[in-house]
mmCIF file of C-alpha atoms and ligand atoms in Angstrom:
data_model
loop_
_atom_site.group_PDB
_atom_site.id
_atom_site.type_symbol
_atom_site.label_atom_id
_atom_site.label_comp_id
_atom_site.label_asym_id
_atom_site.label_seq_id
_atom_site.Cartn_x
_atom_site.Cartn_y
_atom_site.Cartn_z
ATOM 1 C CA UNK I 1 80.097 152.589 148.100
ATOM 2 C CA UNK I 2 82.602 151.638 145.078
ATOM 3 C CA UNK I 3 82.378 153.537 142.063
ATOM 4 C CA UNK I 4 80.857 151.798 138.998
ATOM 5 C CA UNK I 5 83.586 151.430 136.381
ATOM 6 C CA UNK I 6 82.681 151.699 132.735
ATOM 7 C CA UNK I 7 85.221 150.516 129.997
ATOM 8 C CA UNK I 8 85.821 152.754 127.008
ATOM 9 C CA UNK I 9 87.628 150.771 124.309
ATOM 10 C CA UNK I 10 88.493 151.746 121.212
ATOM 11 C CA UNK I 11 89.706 149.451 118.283
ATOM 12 C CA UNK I 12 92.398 150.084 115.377
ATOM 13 C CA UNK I 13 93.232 153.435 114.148
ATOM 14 C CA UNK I 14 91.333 155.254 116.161
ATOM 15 C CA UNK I 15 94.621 157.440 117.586
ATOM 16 C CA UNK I 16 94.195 158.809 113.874
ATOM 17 C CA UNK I 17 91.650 161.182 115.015
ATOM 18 C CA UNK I 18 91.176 164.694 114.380
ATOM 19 C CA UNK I 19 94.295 164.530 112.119
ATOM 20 C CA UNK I 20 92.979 163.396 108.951
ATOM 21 C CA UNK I 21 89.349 162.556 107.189
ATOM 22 C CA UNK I 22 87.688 165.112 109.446
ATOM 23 C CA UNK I 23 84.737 164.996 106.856
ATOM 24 C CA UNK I 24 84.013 161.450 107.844
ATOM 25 C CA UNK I 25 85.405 160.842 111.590
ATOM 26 C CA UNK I 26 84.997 164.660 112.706
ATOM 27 C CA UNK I 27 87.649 167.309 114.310
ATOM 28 C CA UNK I 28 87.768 166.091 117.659
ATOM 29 C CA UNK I 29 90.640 164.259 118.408
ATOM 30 C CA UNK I 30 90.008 160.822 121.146
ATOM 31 C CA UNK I 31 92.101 162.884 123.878
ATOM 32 C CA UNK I 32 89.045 165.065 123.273
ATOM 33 C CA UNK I 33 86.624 162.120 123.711
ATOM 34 C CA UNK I 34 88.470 161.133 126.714
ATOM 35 C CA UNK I 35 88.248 164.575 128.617
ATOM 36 C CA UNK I 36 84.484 164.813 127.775
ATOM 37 C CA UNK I 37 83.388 161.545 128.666
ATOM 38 C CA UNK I 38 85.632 161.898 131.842
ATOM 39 C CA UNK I 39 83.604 165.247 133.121
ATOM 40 C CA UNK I 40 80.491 163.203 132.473
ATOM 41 C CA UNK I 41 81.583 160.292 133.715
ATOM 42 C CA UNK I 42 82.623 162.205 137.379
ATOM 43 C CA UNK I 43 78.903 163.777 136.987
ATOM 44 C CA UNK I 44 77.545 160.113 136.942
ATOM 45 C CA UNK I 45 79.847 158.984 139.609
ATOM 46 C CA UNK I 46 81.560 156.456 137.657
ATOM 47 C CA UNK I 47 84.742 155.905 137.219
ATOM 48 C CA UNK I 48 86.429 155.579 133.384
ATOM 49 C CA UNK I 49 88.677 153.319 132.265
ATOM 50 C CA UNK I 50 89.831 154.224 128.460
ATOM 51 C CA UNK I 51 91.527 152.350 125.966
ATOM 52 C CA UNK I 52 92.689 152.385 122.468
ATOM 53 C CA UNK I 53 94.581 149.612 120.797
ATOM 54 C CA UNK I 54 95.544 148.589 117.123
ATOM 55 C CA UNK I 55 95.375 144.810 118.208
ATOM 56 C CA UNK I 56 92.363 142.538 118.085
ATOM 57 C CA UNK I 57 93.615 140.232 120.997
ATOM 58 C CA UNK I 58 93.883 143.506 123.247
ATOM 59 C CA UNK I 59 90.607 144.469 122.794
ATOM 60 C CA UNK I 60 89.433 140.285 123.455
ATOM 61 C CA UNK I 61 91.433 140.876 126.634
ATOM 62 C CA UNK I 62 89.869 144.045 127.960
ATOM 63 C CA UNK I 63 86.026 142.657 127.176
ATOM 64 C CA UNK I 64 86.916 139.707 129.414
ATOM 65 C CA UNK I 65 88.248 141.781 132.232
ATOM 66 C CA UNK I 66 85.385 143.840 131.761
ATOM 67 C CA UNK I 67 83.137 140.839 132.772
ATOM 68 C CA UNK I 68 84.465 141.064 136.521
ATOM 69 C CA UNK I 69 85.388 144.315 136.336
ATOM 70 C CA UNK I 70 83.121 146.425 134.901
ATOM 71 C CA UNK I 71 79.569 147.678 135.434
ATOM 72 C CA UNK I 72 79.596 148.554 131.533
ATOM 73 C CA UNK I 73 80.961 148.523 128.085
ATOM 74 C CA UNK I 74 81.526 151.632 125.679
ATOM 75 C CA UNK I 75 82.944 150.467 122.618
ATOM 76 C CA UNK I 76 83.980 151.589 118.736
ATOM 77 C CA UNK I 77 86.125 148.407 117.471
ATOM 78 C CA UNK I 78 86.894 150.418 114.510
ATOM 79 C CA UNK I 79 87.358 147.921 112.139
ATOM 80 C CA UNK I 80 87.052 144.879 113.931
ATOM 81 C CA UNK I 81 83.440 145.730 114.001
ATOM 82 C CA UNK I 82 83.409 144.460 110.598
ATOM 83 C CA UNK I 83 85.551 141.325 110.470
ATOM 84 C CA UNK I 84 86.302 140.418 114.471
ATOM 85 C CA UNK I 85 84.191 136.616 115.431
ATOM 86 C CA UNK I 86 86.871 136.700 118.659
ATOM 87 C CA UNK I 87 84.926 140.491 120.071
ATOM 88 C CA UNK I 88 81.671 139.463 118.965
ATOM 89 C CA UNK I 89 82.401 135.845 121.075
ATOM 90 C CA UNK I 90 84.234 137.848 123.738
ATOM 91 C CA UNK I 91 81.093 139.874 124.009
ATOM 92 C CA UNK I 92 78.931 136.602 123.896
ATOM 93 C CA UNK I 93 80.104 135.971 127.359
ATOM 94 C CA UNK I 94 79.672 138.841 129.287
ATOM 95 C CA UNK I 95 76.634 140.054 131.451
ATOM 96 C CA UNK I 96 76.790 143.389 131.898
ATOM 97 C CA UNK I 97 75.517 146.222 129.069
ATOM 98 C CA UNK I 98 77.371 146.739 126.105
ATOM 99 C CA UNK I 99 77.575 150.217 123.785
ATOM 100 C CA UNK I 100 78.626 150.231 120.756
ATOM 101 C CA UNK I 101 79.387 153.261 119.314
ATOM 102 C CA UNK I 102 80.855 154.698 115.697
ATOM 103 C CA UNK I 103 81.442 158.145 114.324
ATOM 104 C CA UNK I 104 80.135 157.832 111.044
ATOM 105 C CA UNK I 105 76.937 156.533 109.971
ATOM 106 C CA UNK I 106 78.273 153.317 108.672
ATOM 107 C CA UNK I 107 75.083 152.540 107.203
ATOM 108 C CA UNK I 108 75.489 155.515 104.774
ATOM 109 C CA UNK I 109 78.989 153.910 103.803
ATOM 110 C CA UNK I 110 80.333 151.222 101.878
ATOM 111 C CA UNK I 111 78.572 147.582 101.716
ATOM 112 C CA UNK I 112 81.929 146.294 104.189
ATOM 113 C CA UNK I 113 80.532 148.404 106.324
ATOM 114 C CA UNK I 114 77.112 147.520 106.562
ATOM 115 C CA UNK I 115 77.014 144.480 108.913
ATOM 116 C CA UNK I 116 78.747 144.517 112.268
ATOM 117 C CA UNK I 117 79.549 141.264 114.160
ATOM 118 C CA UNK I 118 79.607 143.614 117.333
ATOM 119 C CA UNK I 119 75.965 145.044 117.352
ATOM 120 C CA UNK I 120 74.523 141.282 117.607
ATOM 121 C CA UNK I 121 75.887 140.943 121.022
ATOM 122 C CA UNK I 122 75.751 144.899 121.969
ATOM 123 C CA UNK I 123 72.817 146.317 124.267
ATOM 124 C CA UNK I 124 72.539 149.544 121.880
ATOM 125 C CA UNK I 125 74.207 151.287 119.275
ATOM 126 C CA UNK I 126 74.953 154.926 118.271
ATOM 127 C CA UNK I 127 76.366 155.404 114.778
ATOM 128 C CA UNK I 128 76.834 159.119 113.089
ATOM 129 C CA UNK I 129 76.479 161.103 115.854
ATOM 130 C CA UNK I 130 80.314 161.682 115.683
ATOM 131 C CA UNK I 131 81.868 162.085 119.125
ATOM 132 C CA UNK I 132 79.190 163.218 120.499
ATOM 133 C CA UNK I 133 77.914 159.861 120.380
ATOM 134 C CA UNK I 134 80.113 158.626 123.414
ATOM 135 C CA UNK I 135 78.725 160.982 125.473
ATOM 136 C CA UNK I 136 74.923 159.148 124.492
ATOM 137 C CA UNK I 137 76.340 155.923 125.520
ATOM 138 C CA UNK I 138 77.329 157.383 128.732
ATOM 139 C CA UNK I 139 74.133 158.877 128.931
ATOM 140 C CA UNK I 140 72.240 155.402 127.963
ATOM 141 C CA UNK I 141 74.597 153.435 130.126
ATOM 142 C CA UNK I 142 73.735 155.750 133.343
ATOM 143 C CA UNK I 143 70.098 155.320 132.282
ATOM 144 C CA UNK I 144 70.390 151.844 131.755
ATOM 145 C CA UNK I 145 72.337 151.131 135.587
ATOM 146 C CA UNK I 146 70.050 153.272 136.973
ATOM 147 C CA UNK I 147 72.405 155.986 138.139
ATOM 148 C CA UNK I 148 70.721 158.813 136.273
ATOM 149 C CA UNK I 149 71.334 162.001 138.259
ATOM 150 C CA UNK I 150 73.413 164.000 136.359
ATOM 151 C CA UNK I 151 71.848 167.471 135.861
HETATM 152 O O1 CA2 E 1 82.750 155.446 112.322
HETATM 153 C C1 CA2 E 1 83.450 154.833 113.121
HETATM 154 O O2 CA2 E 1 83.602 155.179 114.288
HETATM 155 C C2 CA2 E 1 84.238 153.609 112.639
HETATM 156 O O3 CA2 E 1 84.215 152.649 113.687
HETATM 157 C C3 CA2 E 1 85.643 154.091 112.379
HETATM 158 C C4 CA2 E 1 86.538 153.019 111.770
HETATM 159 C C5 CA2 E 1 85.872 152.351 110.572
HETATM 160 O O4 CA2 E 1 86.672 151.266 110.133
HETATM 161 C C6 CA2 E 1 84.481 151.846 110.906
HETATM 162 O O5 CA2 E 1 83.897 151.309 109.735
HETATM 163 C C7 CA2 E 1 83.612 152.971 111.412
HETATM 164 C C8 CA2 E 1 87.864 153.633 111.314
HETATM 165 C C9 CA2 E 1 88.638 154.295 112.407
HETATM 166 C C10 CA2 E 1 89.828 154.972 111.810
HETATM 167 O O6 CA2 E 1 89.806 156.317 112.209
HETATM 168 C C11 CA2 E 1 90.549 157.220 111.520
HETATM 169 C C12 CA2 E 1 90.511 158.516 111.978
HETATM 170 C C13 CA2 E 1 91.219 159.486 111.320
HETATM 171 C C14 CA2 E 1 91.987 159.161 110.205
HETATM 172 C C15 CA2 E 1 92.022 157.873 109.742
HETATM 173 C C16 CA2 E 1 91.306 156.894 110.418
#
């Protein structure tokens, strides 16, 4: 049987962290993310594909190949959350779960913050949880395809 691939993308920025703000965004740095969600991911027996990218366009890209090639969606857009129509349409048109994940509890943050074009199309949402909270949308996305057997 083929392995379920999952999409990890992450939007603008992102590359930033663990080297500065770690009172907002954390310590961990996303090559930390990466390894973590990559032992869970081989526990789940599905297999990762991870992305970060500054551009908007990128991240439209990867959500449409994600609709034929991807069982699921993991995704912090970073700042896009906040301004992007294109993801949020991108999203729109796909039929498979979406995650959408951030650091920081944006809801505790400034007004800009508060309203994300992203969660209106996304399945769930973690927010605050820090890094940790990739490894939840793992866990809700194995839950979700019904491939929870990790131990
Ligand atoms: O909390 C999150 O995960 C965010 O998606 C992070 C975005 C922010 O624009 C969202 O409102 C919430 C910012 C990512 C930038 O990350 C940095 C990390 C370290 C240093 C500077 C920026």
């Amino acid at each position: 049987m083929t392995q379920q691939r999952i999409f990890v993308l992450n939007g603008p920025n992102l590359n930033l962290l663990g080297q500065r703000k770690p009172e907002v965004y954390g310590t961990s740095t996303l090559k930390d993310v990466e390894l973590s969600l990559r032992q869970r991911a081989q526990e789940y027996g599905f297999a990762l594909e991870f992305l970060q990218t500054n551009h908007e366009g990128v991240l439209v890209d990867q959500v449409q190949r994600a609709r034929a090639e991807a069982a699921g969606i993991i995704i912090n857009p970073a700042a896009y959350t906040h301004t992007s129509v294109a993801l949020h349409d991108a999203l729109e048109a796909v039929d498979i779960p979406v995650v959408e994940v951030h650091l920081s509890n944006i809801h505790r943050r400034e007004q800009f913050r508060h309203h994300s074009f992203v969660s209106l199309q996304a399945t769930a949402v973690f927010a605050g949880a820090g890094a940790y909270g990739y490894l939840l949308a793992l866990d809700f996305l194995a839950h979700h395809l019904g491939e929870d057997t990790a131990s």
